[in-house]
CSV table of C-alpha atoms and ligand atoms in Angstrom, one decimal:
chain,number,residue,atom,x,y,z
A,1,MET,CA,36.6,-12.2,-21.4
A,2,THR,CA,33.8,-14.5,-20.2
A,3,ALA,CA,30.6,-13.0,-18.8
A,4,ARG,CA,31.6,-13.9,-15.3
A,5,LEU,CA,35.0,-12.1,-15.6
A,6,VAL,CA,33.2,-9.1,-17.1
A,7,VAL,CA,31.0,-9.0,-14.0
A,8,GLU,CA,33.9,-9.5,-11.6
A,9,GLU,CA,35.9,-6.7,-13.3
A,10,ALA,CA,32.8,-4.4,-13.1
A,11,ILE,CA,32.4,-5.1,-9.4
A,12,ARG,CA,36.1,-4.3,-8.7
A,13,THR,CA,35.7,-1.0,-10.7
A,14,ALA,CA,32.5,-0.2,-8.9
A,15,ALA,CA,34.1,-0.7,-5.5
A,16,ALA,CA,37.0,1.5,-6.5
A,17,VAL,CA,34.7,4.3,-7.7
A,18,ILE,CA,32.6,4.0,-4.5
A,19,ALA,CA,35.7,4.2,-2.3
A,20,ARG,CA,36.8,7.5,-3.9
A,21,SER,CA,33.4,9.1,-3.9
A,22,ARG,CA,32.3,11.7,-1.4
A,23,HIS,CA,28.5,11.4,-1.5
A,24,VAL,CA,26.9,8.2,-2.8
A,25,ALA,CA,23.2,8.0,-3.4
A,26,ALA,CA,21.2,5.0,-4.7
A,27,LEU,CA,18.1,4.8,-6.8
A,28,VAL,CA,16.4,1.4,-6.2
A,29,GLY,CA,13.6,-0.4,-8.0
A,30,ALA,CA,11.6,-3.6,-7.9
A,31,GLY,CA,14.6,-5.7,-9.1
A,32,LEU,CA,16.2,-5.4,-5.7
A,33,SER,CA,13.2,-7.0,-4.0
A,34,ALA,CA,12.7,-9.6,-6.7
A,35,GLU,CA,15.1,-11.9,-4.7
A,36,SER,CA,12.8,-11.5,-1.7
A,37,GLY,CA,10.0,-13.0,-3.7
A,38,ILE,CA,8.2,-9.8,-4.8
A,39,PRO,CA,7.5,-9.8,-8.5
A,40,THR,CA,8.7,-6.8,-10.5
A,41,PHE,CA,6.2,-4.7,-12.5
A,42,ARG,CA,7.6,-5.0,-16.0
A,43,GLY,CA,9.4,-7.8,-17.9
A,44,GLU,CA,8.4,-11.4,-18.4
A,45,ASP,CA,7.1,-12.1,-14.9
A,46,GLY,CA,6.1,-8.5,-14.1
A,47,VAL,CA,2.7,-8.1,-12.3
A,48,TRP,CA,1.7,-5.5,-14.9
A,49,THR,CA,2.9,-7.7,-17.8
A,50,LYS,CA,0.6,-10.4,-16.5
A,51,PHE,CA,-2.4,-8.5,-15.2
A,52,GLY,CA,-2.2,-5.0,-16.8
A,53,GLU,CA,-1.6,-1.7,-15.1
A,54,PRO,CA,-4.0,-0.7,-12.3
A,55,THR,CA,-7.0,1.5,-13.1
A,56,PHE,CA,-6.2,5.2,-12.9
A,57,ASP,CA,-9.1,6.3,-10.8
A,58,GLY,CA,-7.8,5.6,-7.2
A,59,TRP,CA,-6.5,9.1,-6.7
A,60,GLU,CA,-9.6,10.7,-8.2
A,61,LEU,CA,-11.8,8.5,-6.0
A,62,PHE,CA,-9.9,9.5,-2.9
A,63,ASN,CA,-10.3,13.2,-3.6
A,64,HIS,CA,-13.9,12.8,-4.5
A,65,ASP,CA,-14.9,10.5,-1.7
A,66,PRO,CA,-12.2,9.4,0.8
A,67,LYS,CA,-14.7,7.2,2.7
A,68,ALA,CA,-15.6,5.2,-0.5
A,69,TRP,CA,-11.8,4.9,-1.2
A,70,TRP,CA,-11.1,3.5,2.2
A,71,GLU,CA,-14.0,1.1,2.0
A,72,ALA,CA,-12.8,-0.1,-1.4
A,73,SER,CA,-9.2,-0.4,-0.2
A,74,LEU,CA,-10.3,-2.4,2.9
A,75,GLU,CA,-12.4,-4.7,0.7
A,76,ASN,CA,-9.4,-5.2,-1.6
A,77,ALA,CA,-7.2,-6.0,1.4
A,78,ALA,CA,-9.8,-8.7,2.4
A,79,GLN,CA,-9.6,-10.2,-1.1
A,80,TYR,CA,-5.8,-10.1,-0.7
A,81,SER,CA,-4.0,-10.4,-4.0
A,82,ASP,CA,-1.0,-12.7,-4.7
A,83,PHE,CA,1.1,-9.5,-5.1
A,84,ALA,CA,0.1,-8.2,-1.6
A,85,ARG,CA,0.7,-11.6,-0.1
A,86,SER,CA,4.2,-11.7,-1.6
A,87,LEU,CA,4.9,-8.2,-0.1
A,88,ASP,CA,3.7,-9.2,3.3
A,89,ALA,CA,5.7,-12.5,3.3
A,90,ALA,CA,9.0,-10.9,2.0
A,91,MET,CA,12.2,-10.6,4.1
A,92,PRO,CA,15.1,-8.4,3.2
A,93,ASN,CA,17.7,-10.2,1.0
A,94,ALA,CA,21.5,-10.0,0.7
A,95,GLY,CA,21.2,-6.9,-1.5
A,96,HIS,CA,19.2,-4.9,1.1
A,97,TYR,CA,21.7,-5.9,3.9
A,98,ALA,CA,24.6,-5.0,1.7
A,99,LEU,CA,23.2,-1.5,1.2
A,100,ALA,CA,22.6,-1.1,4.9
A,101,GLU,CA,26.2,-2.2,5.6
A,102,MET,CA,27.5,0.3,3.0
A,103,GLU,CA,25.6,3.0,4.8
A,104,GLN,CA,27.0,2.0,8.2
A,105,HIS,CA,30.5,2.1,6.9
A,106,GLY,CA,30.0,5.5,5.3
A,107,HIS,CA,30.0,4.3,1.7
A,108,LEU,CA,26.4,5.2,1.0
A,109,ALA,CA,24.7,8.4,2.1
A,110,HIS,CA,21.1,7.9,1.0
A,111,VAL,CA,18.7,5.4,-0.6
A,112,ILE,CA,15.9,6.6,-2.8
A,113,THR,CA,13.6,3.6,-3.3
A,114,GLN,CA,10.7,3.2,-5.5
A,115,ASN,CA,9.7,0.1,-3.5
A,116,ILE,CA,6.9,0.3,-1.0
A,117,ASP,CA,7.9,-2.9,0.8
A,118,ASP,CA,9.7,-1.5,3.9
A,119,LEU,CA,12.6,-3.9,3.3
A,120,HIS,CA,15.4,-1.3,3.4
A,121,ARG,CA,14.3,-0.2,6.9
A,122,ARG,CA,14.0,-3.8,8.0
A,123,ALA,CA,17.5,-4.5,6.7
A,124,GLY,CA,18.9,-1.6,8.8
A,125,SER,CA,19.2,1.3,6.3
A,126,ARG,CA,18.5,4.6,8.0
A,127,HIS,CA,18.6,7.3,5.3
A,128,ILE,CA,15.8,6.3,3.0
A,129,THR,CA,13.4,8.2,0.8
A,130,GLU,CA,10.4,6.1,-0.3
A,131,ILE,CA,9.4,8.1,-3.3
A,132,HIS,CA,6.4,5.9,-4.0
A,133,GLY,CA,5.5,5.6,-0.4
A,134,ASN,CA,5.4,2.7,2.0
A,135,ARG,CA,2.6,0.1,2.1
A,136,TYR,CA,2.7,-0.1,5.9
A,137,LEU,CA,2.3,3.6,6.6
A,138,VAL,CA,-0.5,6.1,6.3
A,139,ARG,CA,0.1,9.7,5.3
A,140,CYS,CA,-2.0,12.8,6.2
A,141,MET,CA,-3.2,14.5,3.0
A,142,THR,CA,-3.1,17.9,4.8
A,143,CYS,CA,0.1,18.1,6.9
A,144,GLY,CA,2.0,15.2,5.3
A,145,GLY,CA,2.6,13.5,8.7
A,146,ARG,CA,3.0,9.7,8.6
A,147,ASP,CA,2.1,6.9,11.0
A,148,ARG,CA,2.2,3.1,11.0
A,149,LEU,CA,-1.0,1.8,9.5
A,150,SER,CA,-1.2,-0.9,12.1
A,151,THR,CA,-1.3,1.7,14.9
A,152,ILE,CA,-4.3,3.8,13.7
A,153,SER,CA,-7.9,3.1,14.5
A,154,LEU,CA,-10.1,2.3,11.5
A,155,ALA,CA,-13.2,2.5,13.7
A,156,ARG,CA,-13.9,5.8,11.8
A,157,ILE,CA,-13.6,5.8,8.0
A,158,PRO,CA,-11.8,7.8,6.7
A,159,PRO,CA,-9.4,7.9,9.6
A,160,LEU,CA,-8.2,11.4,10.7
A,161,CYS,CA,-4.7,12.7,11.4
A,162,HIS,CA,-4.2,13.1,15.2
A,163,GLU,CA,-2.0,16.1,14.6
A,164,CYS,CA,-4.1,18.2,12.3
A,165,GLY,CA,-7.4,16.4,11.7
A,166,GLY,CA,-6.7,16.0,8.0
A,167,TYR,CA,-7.7,12.8,6.1
A,168,LEU,CA,-5.3,9.9,6.2
A,169,LYS,CA,-4.6,7.8,3.2
A,170,ASN,CA,-2.3,4.8,2.7
A,171,ASP,CA,1.2,6.2,2.0
A,172,THR,CA,1.6,4.3,-1.3
A,173,VAL,CA,1.5,6.8,-4.1
A,174,MET,CA,-1.3,6.1,-6.6
A,175,PHE,CA,-1.3,6.9,-10.3
A,176,GLY,CA,-2.1,10.5,-10.7
A,177,GLU,CA,-1.2,11.4,-7.1
A,178,PRO,CA,1.7,13.9,-6.7
A,179,ILE,CA,4.9,12.6,-5.1
A,180,PRO,CA,4.8,13.7,-1.5
A,181,GLU,CA,6.6,17.1,-1.2
A,182,ASP,CA,9.1,16.1,1.5
A,183,ALA,CA,10.2,13.0,-0.5
A,184,LEU,CA,10.6,15.0,-3.7
A,185,ARG,CA,12.6,17.7,-2.0
A,186,GLU,CA,15.0,15.1,-0.5
A,187,CYS,CA,15.4,13.4,-3.9
A,188,TYR,CA,16.3,16.7,-5.6
A,189,ARG,CA,18.8,17.4,-2.8
A,190,GLN,CA,20.4,14.0,-3.3
A,191,ALA,CA,20.6,14.6,-7.1
A,192,ALA,CA,22.3,17.9,-6.5
A,193,ILE,CA,24.9,16.8,-4.0
A,194,ALA,CA,25.7,13.2,-5.1
A,195,ASP,CA,29.0,12.6,-6.9
A,196,LEU,CA,28.0,9.0,-7.5
A,197,PHE,CA,24.6,7.4,-8.1
A,198,LEU,CA,24.0,3.6,-7.9
A,199,VAL,CA,21.0,2.6,-10.0
A,200,ILE,CA,19.8,-0.7,-8.8
A,201,GLY,CA,17.1,-3.0,-10.2
A,202,THR,CA,15.0,-0.4,-11.9
A,203,SER,CA,13.9,-0.1,-15.5
A,204,ALA,CA,14.2,3.6,-15.0
A,205,VAL,CA,11.2,4.5,-17.0
A,206,VAL,CA,9.0,6.0,-14.3
A,207,TYR,CA,9.5,9.7,-13.6
A,208,PRO,CA,10.4,11.7,-11.7
A,209,ALA,CA,12.4,8.9,-10.1
A,210,ALA,CA,14.4,8.1,-13.2
A,211,ASP,CA,15.4,11.7,-13.5
A,212,PHE,CA,17.5,11.9,-10.4
A,213,PRO,CA,20.5,9.9,-11.7
A,214,ILE,CA,20.3,11.9,-14.9
A,215,MET,CA,20.3,15.2,-13.1
A,216,ALA,CA,23.3,14.0,-11.0
A,217,LYS,CA,25.1,12.9,-14.1
A,218,ARG,CA,24.5,16.3,-15.7
A,219,HIS,CA,26.5,18.0,-12.9
A,220,GLY,CA,29.3,15.5,-13.1
A,221,ALA,CA,28.3,12.5,-10.9
A,222,ALA,CA,29.3,9.0,-12.0
A,223,LEU,CA,26.6,6.3,-12.5
A,224,ILE,CA,26.9,2.6,-11.6
A,225,GLU,CA,24.1,0.4,-12.9
A,226,ILE,CA,23.3,-3.0,-11.4
A,227,ASN,CA,20.6,-4.8,-13.4
A,228,LEU,CA,20.0,-8.1,-15.1
A,229,ASP,CA,19.1,-6.2,-18.4
A,230,ASP,CA,19.7,-3.0,-20.3
A,231,THR,CA,17.7,-0.1,-19.1
A,232,ALA,CA,16.9,3.5,-20.1
A,233,LEU,CA,20.0,4.6,-18.2
A,234,THR,CA,22.5,2.0,-19.4
A,235,ASP,CA,23.9,4.2,-22.2
A,236,ILE,CA,24.9,6.9,-19.7
A,237,ALA,CA,26.2,4.6,-17.0
A,238,ASP,CA,29.9,4.6,-16.3
A,239,VAL,CA,30.0,1.1,-14.9
A,240,VAL,CA,27.4,-1.6,-15.7
A,241,ILE,CA,27.1,-4.7,-13.6
A,242,ARG,CA,25.0,-7.3,-15.4
A,243,ALA,CA,24.1,-9.4,-12.3
A,244,LYS,CA,21.5,-10.0,-9.6
A,245,ALA,CA,21.6,-7.2,-7.1
A,246,GLY,CA,21.6,-9.8,-4.3
A,247,ASP,CA,24.9,-11.1,-5.7
A,248,ALA,CA,26.5,-7.8,-6.9
A,249,LEU,CA,26.0,-5.7,-3.8
A,250,PRO,CA,27.5,-8.1,-1.3
A,251,ALA,CA,30.4,-8.6,-3.7
A,252,ILE,CA,31.0,-4.9,-3.8
A,253,VAL,CA,30.9,-4.8,0.1
A,254,GLU,CA,33.5,-7.6,0.1
A,255,GLN,CA,35.7,-5.6,-2.2
A,256,LEU,CA,35.4,-2.6,0.0
A,257,HIS,CA,36.3,-4.7,3.1
A,258,GLY,CA,39.3,-6.1,1.1
A,259,ARG,CA,40.5,-2.5,0.7
A,260,GLY,CA,40.3,-2.2,4.5
A,261,LEU,CA,37.3,0.2,4.1
B,1,LIG,P1,10.3,-2.6,-13.1
B,1,LIG,O1,9.5,-3.8,-13.0
B,1,LIG,O2,9.9,-1.6,-14.2
B,1,LIG,O3,11.8,-2.9,-13.4
B,1,LIG,C1,12.5,-3.9,-12.6
B,1,LIG,C2,14.0,-3.9,-13.1
B,1,LIG,O4,14.7,-4.8,-12.2
B,1,LIG,C3,14.1,-4.4,-14.5
B,1,LIG,O5,15.0,-3.5,-15.2
B,1,LIG,C4,14.8,-5.8,-14.3
B,1,LIG,O6,15.7,-6.1,-15.4
B,1,LIG,C5,15.5,-5.6,-13.0
B,1,LIG,N1,15.7,-6.8,-12.2
B,1,LIG,C6,14.9,-7.9,-12.0
B,1,LIG,N2,15.4,-8.8,-11.2
B,1,LIG,C7,16.6,-8.3,-10.8
B,1,LIG,C8,17.7,-8.7,-9.8
B,1,LIG,N3,17.6,-9.8,-9.1
B,1,LIG,N4,18.7,-7.9,-9.7
B,1,LIG,C9,18.9,-6.7,-10.4
B,1,LIG,N5,17.9,-6.3,-11.3
B,1,LIG,C10,16.9,-7.0,-11.5
B,1,LIG,O7,10.4,-1.9,-11.7
B,1,LIG,P2,10.7,-0.4,-11.3
B,1,LIG,O8,11.7,0.2,-12.1
B,1,LIG,O9,11.0,-0.4,-9.8
B,1,LIG,O10,5.5,2.7,-9.1
B,1,LIG,O11,9.3,0.3,-11.5
B,1,LIG,C11,9.2,1.7,-11.2
B,1,LIG,C12,7.8,2.0,-10.8
B,1,LIG,O12,6.9,1.5,-11.8
B,1,LIG,C13,7.3,1.3,-9.5
B,1,LIG,O13,7.8,1.9,-8.3
B,1,LIG,C14,5.8,1.4,-9.6
B,1,LIG,C15,5.6,1.3,-11.1
B,1,LIG,O14,4.9,2.4,-11.6
B,1,LIG,C16,4.3,2.9,-8.6
B,1,LIG,O15,3.5,1.9,-8.5
B,1,LIG,C17,4.0,4.2,-8.1
């Protein structure tokens, strides 16, 4: 079989598995947003491959001196990296819209995304857990409440939560920072109840995110991987689609429509 036929067959199989599943969850990574112009982290053009991983002291600095952290982060925003620029310019792509459509038609219950770009919400997905946060939100370090960054006053640094007075921090999860409790709880819940996990555009090397499909698999869920390359989860995937997420996901939706679903 040619590579194209292998992909087409995998897409047909994936649609059939999705159609007969009861609770489908997705774990999404940077590969989904690559077609929106946001570079991935690892791989040839990955931001960390090119520039190295960020320094590990952000979380420590915030805990030690939140005012200094906010000042540094506002100064960084003023310098405005290419990566940040690509995030702010990005629009949802066909893959994001296909996931939103699957949710609207009852074929996808929940998206766990490692991406901080807000593109799932903008594409129309509703049940989303942003396990690494959202670049456009702030989160209270005391009560966990979230707000749009654009709506809070930065006249006072660090800004304070209007609910409980705790310190606010950008919602993006930094190295060393614990995953927000509410997000983690929802991910474990999805891992426990899903009978199918879609693993889309992630190298699946960052934990705990990579663990959720593994946990689901352990209790009998099927795994469908959509990725351009092999990943840490390829060996345990039941269906592997070696294609761009922006091509594969709309093709799956088309197959589901073809089945009258
Ligand atoms: P990576 O950069 O590690 O992996 C991106 C994956 O997407 C790779 O496996 C690529 O093969 C695949 N890929 C690239 N383009 C694709 C496309 N068009 N369609 C399908 N797949 C494609 O990104 P993540 O796995 O998301 O966390 O990285 C996980 C976490 O690492 C990030 O959330 C980030 C970092 O630590 C934090 O910053 C907290």
